[in-house]
mmCIF file of C-alpha atoms and ligand atoms in Angstrom:
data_model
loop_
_atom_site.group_PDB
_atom_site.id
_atom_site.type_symbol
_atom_site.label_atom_id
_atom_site.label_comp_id
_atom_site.label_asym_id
_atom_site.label_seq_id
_atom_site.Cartn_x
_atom_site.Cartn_y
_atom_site.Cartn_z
ATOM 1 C CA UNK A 132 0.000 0.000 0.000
ATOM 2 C CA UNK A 133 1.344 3.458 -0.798
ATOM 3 C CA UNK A 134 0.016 6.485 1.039
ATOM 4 C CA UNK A 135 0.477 10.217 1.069
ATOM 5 C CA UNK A 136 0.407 12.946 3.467
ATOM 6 C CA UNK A 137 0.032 16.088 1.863
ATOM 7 C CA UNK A 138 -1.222 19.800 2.875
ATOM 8 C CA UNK A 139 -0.226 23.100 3.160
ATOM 9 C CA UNK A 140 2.571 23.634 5.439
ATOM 10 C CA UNK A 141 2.348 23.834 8.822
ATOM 11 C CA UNK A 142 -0.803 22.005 8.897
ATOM 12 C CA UNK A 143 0.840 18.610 10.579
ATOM 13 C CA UNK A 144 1.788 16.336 7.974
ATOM 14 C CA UNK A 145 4.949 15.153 9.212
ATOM 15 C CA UNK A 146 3.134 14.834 12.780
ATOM 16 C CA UNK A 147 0.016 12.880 11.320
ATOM 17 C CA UNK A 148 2.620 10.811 9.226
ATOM 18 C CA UNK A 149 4.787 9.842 12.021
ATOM 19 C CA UNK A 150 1.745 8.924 14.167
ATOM 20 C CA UNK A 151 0.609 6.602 11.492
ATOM 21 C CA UNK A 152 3.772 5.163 10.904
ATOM 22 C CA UNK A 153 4.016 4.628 14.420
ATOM 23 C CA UNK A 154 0.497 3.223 14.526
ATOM 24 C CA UNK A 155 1.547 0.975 11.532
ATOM 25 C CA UNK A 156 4.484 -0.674 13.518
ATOM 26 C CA UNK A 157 2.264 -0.976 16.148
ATOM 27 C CA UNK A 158 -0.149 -3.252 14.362
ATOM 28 C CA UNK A 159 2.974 -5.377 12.569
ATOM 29 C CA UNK A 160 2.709 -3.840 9.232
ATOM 30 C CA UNK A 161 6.024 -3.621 7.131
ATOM 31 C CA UNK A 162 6.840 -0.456 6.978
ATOM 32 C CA UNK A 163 8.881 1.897 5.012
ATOM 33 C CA UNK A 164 8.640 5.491 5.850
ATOM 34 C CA UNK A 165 9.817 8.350 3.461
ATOM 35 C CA UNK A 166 10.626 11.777 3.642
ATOM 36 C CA UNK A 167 9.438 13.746 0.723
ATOM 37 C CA UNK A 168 8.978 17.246 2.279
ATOM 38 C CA UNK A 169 10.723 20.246 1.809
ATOM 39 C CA UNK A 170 11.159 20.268 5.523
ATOM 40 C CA UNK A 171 13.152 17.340 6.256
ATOM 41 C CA UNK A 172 11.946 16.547 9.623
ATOM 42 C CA UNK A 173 10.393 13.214 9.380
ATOM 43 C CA UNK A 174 13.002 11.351 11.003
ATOM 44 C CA UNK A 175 13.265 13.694 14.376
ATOM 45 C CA UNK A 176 9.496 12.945 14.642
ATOM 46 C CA UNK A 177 9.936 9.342 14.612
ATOM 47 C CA UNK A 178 12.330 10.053 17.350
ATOM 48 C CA UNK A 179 15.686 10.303 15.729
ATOM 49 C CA UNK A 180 18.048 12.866 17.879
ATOM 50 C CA UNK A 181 19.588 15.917 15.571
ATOM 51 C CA UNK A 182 22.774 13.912 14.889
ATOM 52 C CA UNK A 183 21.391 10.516 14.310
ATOM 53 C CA UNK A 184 18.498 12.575 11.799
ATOM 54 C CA UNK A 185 21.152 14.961 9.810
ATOM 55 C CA UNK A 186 23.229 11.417 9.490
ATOM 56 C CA UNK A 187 20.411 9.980 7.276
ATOM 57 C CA UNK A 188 21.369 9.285 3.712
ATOM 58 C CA UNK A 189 19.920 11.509 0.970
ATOM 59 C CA UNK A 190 18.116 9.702 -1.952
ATOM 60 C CA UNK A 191 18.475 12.539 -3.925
ATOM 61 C CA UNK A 192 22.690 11.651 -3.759
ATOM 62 C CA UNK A 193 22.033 8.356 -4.777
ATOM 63 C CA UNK A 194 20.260 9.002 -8.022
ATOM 64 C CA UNK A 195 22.906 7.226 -10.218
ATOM 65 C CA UNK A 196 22.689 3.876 -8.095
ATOM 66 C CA UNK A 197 19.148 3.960 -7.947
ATOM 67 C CA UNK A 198 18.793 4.087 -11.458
ATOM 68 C CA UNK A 199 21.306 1.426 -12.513
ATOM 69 C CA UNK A 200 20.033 -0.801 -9.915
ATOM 70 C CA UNK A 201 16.611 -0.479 -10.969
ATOM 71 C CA UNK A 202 17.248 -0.577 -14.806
ATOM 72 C CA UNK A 203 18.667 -4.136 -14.747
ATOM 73 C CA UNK A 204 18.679 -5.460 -17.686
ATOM 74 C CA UNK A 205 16.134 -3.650 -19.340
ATOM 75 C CA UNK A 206 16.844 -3.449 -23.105
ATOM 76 C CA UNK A 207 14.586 -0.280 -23.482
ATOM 77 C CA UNK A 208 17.253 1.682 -21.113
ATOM 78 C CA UNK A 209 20.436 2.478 -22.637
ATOM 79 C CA UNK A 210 22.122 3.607 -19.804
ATOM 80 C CA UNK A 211 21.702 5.156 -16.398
ATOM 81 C CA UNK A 212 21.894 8.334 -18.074
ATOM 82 C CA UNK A 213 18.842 8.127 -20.365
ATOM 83 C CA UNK A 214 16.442 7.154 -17.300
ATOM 84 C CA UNK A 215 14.611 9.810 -15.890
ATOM 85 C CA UNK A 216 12.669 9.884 -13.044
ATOM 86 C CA UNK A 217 9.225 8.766 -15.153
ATOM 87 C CA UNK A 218 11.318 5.719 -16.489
ATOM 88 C CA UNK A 219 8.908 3.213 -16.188
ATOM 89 C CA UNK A 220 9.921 -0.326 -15.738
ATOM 90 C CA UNK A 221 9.826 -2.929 -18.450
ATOM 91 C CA UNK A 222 11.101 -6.466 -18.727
ATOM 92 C CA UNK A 223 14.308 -6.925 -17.548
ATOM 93 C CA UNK A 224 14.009 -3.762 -15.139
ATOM 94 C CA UNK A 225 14.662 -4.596 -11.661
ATOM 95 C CA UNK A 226 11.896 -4.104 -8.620
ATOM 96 C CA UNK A 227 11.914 -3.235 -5.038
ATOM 97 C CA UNK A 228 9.540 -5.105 -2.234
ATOM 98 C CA UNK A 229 9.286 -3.853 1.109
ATOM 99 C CA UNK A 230 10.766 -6.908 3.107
ATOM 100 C CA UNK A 231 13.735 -7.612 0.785
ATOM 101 C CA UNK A 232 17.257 -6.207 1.154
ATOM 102 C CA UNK A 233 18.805 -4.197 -2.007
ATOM 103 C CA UNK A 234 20.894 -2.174 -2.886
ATOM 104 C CA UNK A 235 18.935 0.845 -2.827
ATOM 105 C CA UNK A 236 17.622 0.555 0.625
ATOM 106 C CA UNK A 237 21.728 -0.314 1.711
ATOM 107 C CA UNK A 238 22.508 3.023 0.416
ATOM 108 C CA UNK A 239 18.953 5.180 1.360
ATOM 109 C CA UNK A 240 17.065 3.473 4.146
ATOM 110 C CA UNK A 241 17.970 3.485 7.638
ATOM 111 C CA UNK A 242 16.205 1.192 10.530
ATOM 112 C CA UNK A 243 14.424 3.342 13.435
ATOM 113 C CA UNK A 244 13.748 1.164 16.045
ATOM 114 C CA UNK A 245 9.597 2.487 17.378
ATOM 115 C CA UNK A 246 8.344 1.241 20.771
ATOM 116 C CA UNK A 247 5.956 -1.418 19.060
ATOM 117 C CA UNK A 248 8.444 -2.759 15.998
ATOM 118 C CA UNK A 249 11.198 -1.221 13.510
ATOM 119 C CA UNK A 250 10.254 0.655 10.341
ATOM 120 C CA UNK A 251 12.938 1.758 7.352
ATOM 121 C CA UNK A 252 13.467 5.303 6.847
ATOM 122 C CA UNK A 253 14.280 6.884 3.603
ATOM 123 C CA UNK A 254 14.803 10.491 3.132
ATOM 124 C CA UNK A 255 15.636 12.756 -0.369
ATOM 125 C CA UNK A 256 17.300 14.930 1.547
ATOM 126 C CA UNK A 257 17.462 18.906 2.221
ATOM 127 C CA UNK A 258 15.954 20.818 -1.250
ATOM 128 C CA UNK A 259 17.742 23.359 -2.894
ATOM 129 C CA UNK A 260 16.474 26.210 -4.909
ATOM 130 C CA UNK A 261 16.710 23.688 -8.246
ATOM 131 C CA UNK A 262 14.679 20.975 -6.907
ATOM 132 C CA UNK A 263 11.401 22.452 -6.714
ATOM 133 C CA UNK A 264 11.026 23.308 -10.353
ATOM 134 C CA UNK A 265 8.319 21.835 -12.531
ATOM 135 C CA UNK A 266 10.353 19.893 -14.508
ATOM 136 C CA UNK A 267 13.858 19.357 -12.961
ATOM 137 C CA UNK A 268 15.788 16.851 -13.961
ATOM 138 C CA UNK A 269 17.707 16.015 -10.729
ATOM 139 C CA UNK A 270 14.344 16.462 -8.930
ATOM 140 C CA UNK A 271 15.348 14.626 -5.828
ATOM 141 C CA UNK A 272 11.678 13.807 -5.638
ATOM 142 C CA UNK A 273 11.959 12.047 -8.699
ATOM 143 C CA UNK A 274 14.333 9.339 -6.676
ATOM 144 C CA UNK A 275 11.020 8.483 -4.878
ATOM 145 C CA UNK A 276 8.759 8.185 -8.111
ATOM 146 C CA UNK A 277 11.187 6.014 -9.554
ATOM 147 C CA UNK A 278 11.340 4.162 -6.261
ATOM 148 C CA UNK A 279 7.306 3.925 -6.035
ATOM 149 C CA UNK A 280 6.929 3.201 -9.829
ATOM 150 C CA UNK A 281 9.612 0.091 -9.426
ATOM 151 C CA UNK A 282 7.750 -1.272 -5.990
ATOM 152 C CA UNK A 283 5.288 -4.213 -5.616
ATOM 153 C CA UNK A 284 3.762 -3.562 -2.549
ATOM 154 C CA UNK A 285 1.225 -6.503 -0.370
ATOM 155 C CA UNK A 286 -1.141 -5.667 1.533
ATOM 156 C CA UNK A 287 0.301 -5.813 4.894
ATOM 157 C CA UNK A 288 3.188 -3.238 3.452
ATOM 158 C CA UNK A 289 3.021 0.306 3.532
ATOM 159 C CA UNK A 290 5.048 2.951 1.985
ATOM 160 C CA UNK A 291 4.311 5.980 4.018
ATOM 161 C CA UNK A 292 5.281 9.162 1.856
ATOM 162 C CA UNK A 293 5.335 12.901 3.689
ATOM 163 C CA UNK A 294 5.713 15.194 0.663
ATOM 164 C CA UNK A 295 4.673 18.643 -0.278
ATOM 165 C CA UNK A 296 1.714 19.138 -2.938
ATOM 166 C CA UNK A 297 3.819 20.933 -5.340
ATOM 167 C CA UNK A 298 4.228 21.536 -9.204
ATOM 168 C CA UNK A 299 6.638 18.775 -9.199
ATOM 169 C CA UNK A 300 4.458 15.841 -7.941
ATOM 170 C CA UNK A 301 1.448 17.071 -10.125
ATOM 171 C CA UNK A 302 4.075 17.547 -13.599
ATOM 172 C CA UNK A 303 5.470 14.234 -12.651
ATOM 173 C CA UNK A 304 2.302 12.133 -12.363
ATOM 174 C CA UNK A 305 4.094 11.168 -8.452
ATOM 175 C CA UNK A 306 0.349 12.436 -6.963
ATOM 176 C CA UNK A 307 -0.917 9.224 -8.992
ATOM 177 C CA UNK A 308 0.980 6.880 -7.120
ATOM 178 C CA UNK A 309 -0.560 6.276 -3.847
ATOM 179 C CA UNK A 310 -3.585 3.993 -3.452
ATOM 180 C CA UNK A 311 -4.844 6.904 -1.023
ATOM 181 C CA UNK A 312 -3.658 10.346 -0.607
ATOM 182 C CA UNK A 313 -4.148 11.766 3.372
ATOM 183 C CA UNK A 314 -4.499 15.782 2.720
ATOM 184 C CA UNK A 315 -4.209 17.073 6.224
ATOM 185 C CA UNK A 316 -6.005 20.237 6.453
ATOM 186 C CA UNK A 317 -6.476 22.854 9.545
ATOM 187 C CA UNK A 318 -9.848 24.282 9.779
ATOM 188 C CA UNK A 319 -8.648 27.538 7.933
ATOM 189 C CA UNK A 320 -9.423 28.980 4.800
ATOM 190 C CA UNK A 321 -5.653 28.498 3.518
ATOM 191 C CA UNK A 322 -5.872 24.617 5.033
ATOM 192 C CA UNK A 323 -8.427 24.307 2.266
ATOM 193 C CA UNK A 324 -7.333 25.668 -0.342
ATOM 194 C CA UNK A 325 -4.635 23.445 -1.021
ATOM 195 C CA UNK A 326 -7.105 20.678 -0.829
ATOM 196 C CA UNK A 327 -9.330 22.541 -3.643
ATOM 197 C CA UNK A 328 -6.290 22.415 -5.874
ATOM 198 C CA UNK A 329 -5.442 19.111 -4.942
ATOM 199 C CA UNK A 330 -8.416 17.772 -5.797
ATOM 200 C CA UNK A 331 -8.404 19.736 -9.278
ATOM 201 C CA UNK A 332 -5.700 17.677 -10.195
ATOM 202 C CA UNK A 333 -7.065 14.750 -8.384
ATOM 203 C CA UNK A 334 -10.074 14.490 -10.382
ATOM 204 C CA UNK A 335 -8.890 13.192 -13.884
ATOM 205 C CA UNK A 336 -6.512 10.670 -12.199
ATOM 206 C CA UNK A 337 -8.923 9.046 -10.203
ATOM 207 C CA UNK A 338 -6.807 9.712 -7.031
ATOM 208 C CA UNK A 339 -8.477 8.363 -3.954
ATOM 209 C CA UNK A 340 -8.314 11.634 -1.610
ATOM 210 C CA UNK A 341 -9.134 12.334 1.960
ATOM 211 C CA UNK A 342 -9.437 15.162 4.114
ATOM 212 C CA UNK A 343 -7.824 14.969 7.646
ATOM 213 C CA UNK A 344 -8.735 17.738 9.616
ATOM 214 C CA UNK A 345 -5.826 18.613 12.194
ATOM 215 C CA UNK A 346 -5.857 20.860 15.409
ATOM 216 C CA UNK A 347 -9.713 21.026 15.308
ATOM 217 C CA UNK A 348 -10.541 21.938 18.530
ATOM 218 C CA UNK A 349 -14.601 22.876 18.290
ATOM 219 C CA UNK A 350 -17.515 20.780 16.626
ATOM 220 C CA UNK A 351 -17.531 24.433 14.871
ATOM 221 C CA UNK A 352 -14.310 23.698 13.390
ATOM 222 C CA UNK A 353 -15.347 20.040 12.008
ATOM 223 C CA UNK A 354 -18.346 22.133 10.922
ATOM 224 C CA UNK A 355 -16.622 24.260 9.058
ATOM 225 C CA UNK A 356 -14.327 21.429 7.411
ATOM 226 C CA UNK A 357 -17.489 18.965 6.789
ATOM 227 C CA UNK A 358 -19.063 22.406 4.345
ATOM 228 C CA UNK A 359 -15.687 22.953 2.494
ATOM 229 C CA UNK A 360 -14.814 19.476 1.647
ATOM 230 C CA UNK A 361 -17.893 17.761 1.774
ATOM 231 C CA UNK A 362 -17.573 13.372 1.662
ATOM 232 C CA UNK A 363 -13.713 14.005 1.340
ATOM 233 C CA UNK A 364 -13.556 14.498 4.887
ATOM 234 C CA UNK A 365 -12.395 11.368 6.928
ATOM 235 C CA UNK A 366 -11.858 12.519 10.260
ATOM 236 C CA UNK A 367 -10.486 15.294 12.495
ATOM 237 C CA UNK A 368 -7.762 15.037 14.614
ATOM 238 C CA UNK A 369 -7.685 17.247 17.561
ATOM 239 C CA UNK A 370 -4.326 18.331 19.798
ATOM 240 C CA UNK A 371 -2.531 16.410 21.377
ATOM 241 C CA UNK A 372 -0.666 16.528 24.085
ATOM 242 C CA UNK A 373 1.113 13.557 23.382
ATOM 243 C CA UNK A 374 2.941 15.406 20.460
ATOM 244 C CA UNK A 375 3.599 18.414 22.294
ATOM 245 C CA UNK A 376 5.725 16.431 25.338
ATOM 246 C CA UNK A 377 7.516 14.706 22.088
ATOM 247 C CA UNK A 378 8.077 18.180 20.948
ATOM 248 C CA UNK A 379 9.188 18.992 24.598
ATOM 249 C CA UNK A 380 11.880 16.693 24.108
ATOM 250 C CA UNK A 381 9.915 14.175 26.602
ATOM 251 C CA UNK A 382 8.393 11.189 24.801
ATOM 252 C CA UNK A 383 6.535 8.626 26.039
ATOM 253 C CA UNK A 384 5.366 5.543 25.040
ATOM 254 C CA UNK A 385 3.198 5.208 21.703
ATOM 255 C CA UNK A 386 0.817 3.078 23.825
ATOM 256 C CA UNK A 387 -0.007 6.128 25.798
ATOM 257 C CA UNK A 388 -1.154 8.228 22.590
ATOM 258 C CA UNK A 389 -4.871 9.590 23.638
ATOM 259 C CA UNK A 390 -7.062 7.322 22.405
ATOM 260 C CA UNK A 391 -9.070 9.190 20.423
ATOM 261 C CA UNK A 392 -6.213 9.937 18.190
ATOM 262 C CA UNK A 393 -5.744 6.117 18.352
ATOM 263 C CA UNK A 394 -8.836 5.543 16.734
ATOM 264 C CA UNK A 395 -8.611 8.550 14.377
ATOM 265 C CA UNK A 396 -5.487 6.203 13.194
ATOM 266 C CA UNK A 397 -7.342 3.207 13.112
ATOM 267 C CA UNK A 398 -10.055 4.715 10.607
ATOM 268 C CA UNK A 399 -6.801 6.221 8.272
ATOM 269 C CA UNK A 400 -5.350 2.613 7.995
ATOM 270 C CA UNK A 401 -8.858 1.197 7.249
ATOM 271 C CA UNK A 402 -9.372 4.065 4.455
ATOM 272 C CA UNK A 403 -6.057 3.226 2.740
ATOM 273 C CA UNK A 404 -6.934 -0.791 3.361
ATOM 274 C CA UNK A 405 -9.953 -0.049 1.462
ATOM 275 C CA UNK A 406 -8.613 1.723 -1.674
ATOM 276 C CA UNK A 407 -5.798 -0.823 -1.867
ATOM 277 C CA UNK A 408 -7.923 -2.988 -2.158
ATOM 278 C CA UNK A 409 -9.922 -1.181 -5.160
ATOM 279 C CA UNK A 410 -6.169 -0.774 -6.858
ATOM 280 C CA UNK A 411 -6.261 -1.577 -10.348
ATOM 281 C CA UNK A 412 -2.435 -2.569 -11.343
ATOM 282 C CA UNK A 413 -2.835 -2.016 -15.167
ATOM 283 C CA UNK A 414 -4.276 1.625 -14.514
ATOM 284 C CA UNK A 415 -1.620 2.446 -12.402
ATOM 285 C CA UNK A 416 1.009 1.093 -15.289
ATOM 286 C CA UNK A 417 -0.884 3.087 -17.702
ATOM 287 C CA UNK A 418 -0.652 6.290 -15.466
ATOM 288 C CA UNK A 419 2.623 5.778 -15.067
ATOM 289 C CA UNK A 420 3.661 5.661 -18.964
ATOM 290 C CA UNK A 421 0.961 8.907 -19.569
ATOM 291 C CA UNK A 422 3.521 11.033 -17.285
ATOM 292 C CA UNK A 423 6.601 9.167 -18.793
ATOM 293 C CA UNK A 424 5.408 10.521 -21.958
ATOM 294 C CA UNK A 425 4.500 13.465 -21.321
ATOM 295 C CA UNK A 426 7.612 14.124 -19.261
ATOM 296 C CA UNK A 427 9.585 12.939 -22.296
ATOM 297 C CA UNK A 428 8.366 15.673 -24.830
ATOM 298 C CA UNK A 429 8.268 18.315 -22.572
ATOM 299 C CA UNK A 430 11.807 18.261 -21.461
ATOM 300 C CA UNK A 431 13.359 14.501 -21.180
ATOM 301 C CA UNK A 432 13.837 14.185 -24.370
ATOM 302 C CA UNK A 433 15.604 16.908 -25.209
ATOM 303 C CA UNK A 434 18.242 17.132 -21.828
ATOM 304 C CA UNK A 435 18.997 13.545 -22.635
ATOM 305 C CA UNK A 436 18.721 13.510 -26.042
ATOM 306 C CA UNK A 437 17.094 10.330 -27.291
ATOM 307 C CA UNK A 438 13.888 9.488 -27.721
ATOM 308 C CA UNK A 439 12.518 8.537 -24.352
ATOM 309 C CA UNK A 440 9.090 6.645 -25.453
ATOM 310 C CA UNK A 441 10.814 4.069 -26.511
ATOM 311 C CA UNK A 442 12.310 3.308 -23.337
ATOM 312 C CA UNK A 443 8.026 2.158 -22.199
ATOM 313 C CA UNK A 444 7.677 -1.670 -22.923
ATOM 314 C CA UNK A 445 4.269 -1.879 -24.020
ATOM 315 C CA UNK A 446 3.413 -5.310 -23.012
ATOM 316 C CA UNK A 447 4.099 -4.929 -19.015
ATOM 317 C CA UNK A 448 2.053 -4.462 -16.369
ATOM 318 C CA UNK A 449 3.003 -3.537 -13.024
ATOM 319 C CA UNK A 450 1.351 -6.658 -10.852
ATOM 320 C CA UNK A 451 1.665 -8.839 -7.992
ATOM 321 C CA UNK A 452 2.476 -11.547 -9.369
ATOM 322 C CA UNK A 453 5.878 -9.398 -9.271
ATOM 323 C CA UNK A 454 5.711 -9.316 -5.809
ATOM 324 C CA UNK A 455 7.560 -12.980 -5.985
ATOM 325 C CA UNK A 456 9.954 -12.499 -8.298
ATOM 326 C CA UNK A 457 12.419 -9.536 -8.184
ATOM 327 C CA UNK A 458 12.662 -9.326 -11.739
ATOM 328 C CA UNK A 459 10.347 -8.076 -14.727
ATOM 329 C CA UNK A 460 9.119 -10.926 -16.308
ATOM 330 C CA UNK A 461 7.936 -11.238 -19.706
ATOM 331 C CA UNK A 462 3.980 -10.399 -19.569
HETATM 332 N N1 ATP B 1532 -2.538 17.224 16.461
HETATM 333 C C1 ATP B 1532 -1.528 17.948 16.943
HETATM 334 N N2 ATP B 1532 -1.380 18.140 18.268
HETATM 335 C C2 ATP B 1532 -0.378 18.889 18.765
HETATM 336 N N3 ATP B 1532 0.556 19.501 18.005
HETATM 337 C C3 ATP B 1532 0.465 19.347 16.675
HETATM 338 C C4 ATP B 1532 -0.565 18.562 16.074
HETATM 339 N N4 ATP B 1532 -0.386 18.582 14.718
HETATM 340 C C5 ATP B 1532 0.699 19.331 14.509
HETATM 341 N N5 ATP B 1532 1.215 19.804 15.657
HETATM 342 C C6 ATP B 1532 2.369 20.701 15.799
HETATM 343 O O1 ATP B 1532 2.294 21.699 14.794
HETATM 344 C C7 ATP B 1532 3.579 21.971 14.239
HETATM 345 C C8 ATP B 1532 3.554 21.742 12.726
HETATM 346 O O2 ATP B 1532 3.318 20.356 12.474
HETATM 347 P P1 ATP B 1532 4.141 19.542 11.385
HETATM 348 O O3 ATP B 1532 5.584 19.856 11.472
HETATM 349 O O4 ATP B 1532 3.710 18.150 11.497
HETATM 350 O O5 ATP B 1532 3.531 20.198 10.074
HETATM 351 P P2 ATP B 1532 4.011 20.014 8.569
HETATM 352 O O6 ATP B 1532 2.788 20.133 7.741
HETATM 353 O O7 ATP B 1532 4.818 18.796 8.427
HETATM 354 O O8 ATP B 1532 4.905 21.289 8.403
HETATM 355 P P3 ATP B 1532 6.019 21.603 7.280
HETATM 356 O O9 ATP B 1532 5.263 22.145 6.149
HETATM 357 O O10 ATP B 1532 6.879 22.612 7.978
HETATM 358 O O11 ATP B 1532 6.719 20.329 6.982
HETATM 359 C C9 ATP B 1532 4.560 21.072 14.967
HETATM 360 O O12 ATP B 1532 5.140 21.796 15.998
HETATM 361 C C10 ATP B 1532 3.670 19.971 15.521
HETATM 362 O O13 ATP B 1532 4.196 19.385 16.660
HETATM 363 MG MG1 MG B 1533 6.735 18.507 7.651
#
């Protein structure tokens, strides 16, 4: 399962995707956390210290590895070179599954060791000035959407993304590739317009969206959230004082997280169980080689300077079946 946390910032992403995370481990799902945002700050809420966070590896410096390693022997792919970050996978290209060991996660994922069970972090690492254009190249976010776009996920495995919701993930088709996208949303004007755009985008993709309202402190505020986003919204989350001792610098033990915010968890993993369980594979191929396309003619083409559709292998499907073997395999 692959899930987003997205809103404007501020509004509590990385807080609402550590919980979950947390909540994850807690219920023995195989986790893989990754930090996507612009604020790099996932790791410190799943209790890293400074040092231990800061010495996380960057995806973003390990673009070159993760693109031979996932290119295999893909005929399609001339070289590392040619792949950009809407390569799609094809025979011969290699995948990544959540329980295995690779290369990729030797070089980007780190273990953090919760109360309940461990969970791999990966991280892009800080973004510079040249990473949040619409069509950048070295996008370090583009070393996750190759990552996602090369992963056969199970059910009980969850690739927990906190990202921003901007230009880049919507040019790059990367807001396509999560079975259910959490927008977290304050009970503000500006927490909801980010979901209006969101779901602008949203719309033609067929990308299962929900609303989490965070810091709603008033039946008024759920009010208010419940007329701006109608059905979208799944739940509000409310403060909690469990966060703000973490943010203290005094943690305690997940098991002591307020149990309303407990089940508020409970109803976001049942929301994403649901839509993976809707997930069709060979739409989410076809998405996949739409953006790869599109990415091509509007810039890939010409910085590499081939002719990057014929790098999609028309025959393959994305599948479970994959989720066996580590290699494409002939359709
Ligand atoms: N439900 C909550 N209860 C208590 N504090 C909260 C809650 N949600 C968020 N916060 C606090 O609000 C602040 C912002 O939250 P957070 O860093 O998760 O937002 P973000 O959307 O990831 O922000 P950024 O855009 O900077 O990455 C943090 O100090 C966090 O601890
Ligand atoms: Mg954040």
């Amino acid at each position: 399962m692959k899930i987003a946390f997205v809103g404007k910032g501020g509004s509590g992403k990385t807080t609402l995707s550590s919980l979950f995370i947390r909540h994850l481990a807690a219920n023995e799902a195989h986790v893989i956390a990754v930090d996507a945002d612009i604020n790099q700050h996932l790791g410190a809420a799943l209790g890293l210290g400074d040092a231990e966070a800061a010495a996380l590896p960057a995806m973003g410096a390990h673009l070159p590895l993760i693109k031979d390693y996932l290119r295999g022997t893909n005929p399609r792919i001339a070289s590392a070179e040619t792949m950009i970050k809407t390569t799609p996978p094809g025979e011969g290209s290699r995948l990544l599954r959540v329980r295995e060991d690779n290369p990729i996660f030797d070089a980007c994922a780190r273990t953090v060791r919760l109360d309940d069970g461990d969970v791999r972090l990966m991280a892009t690492g800080p973004f510079t000035e040249s990473d949040l254009g619409v069509a950048c190249y070295h996008s370090k976010v583009g070393a996750v959407e190759l990552c996602l776009n090369h992963l056969v996920d199970g059910p009980d495995e969850y690739v927990v993304v906190d990202m921003t919701a901007g230009s880049d993930s919507f040019a790059s088709g990367m807001f396509t590739r999560f079975d259910m996208t959490f927008l977290v949303a304050e009970p503000t004007r500006k927490g909801v317009s980010v979901y209006r755009q969101y779901k602008e985008y949203a719309r033609d993709f067929g990308v299962a969206l929900k609303v989490v309202g965070n810091k709603v402190q008033s039946q008024d505020d759920l009010e208010y959230l419940r007329a701006e986003v109608g059905d979208d919204l799944l739940i509000g989350v409310g403060h909690s004082d469990w966060v703000r001792s973490m943010e203290k610098g005094r943690p305690s033990r997940f098991e002591l997280l307020e149990a309303d915010n407990r089940m508020a968890l409970q109803t976001l993993q049942d929301a994403a169980e649901d839509s993976y369980g809707l997930r069709d594979w060979e739409r989410y191929t076809r998405q996949m080689v739409h953006f790869h396309l599109k990415n091509a003619e509007s810039w890939g083409n010409e910085k590499t300077g081939a002719d990057l559709a014929a790098q999609v292998d028309p025959a393959f499907v994305l599948d479970e079946r994959h989720a066996r073997a580590g290699v494409a395999a002939p359709a």
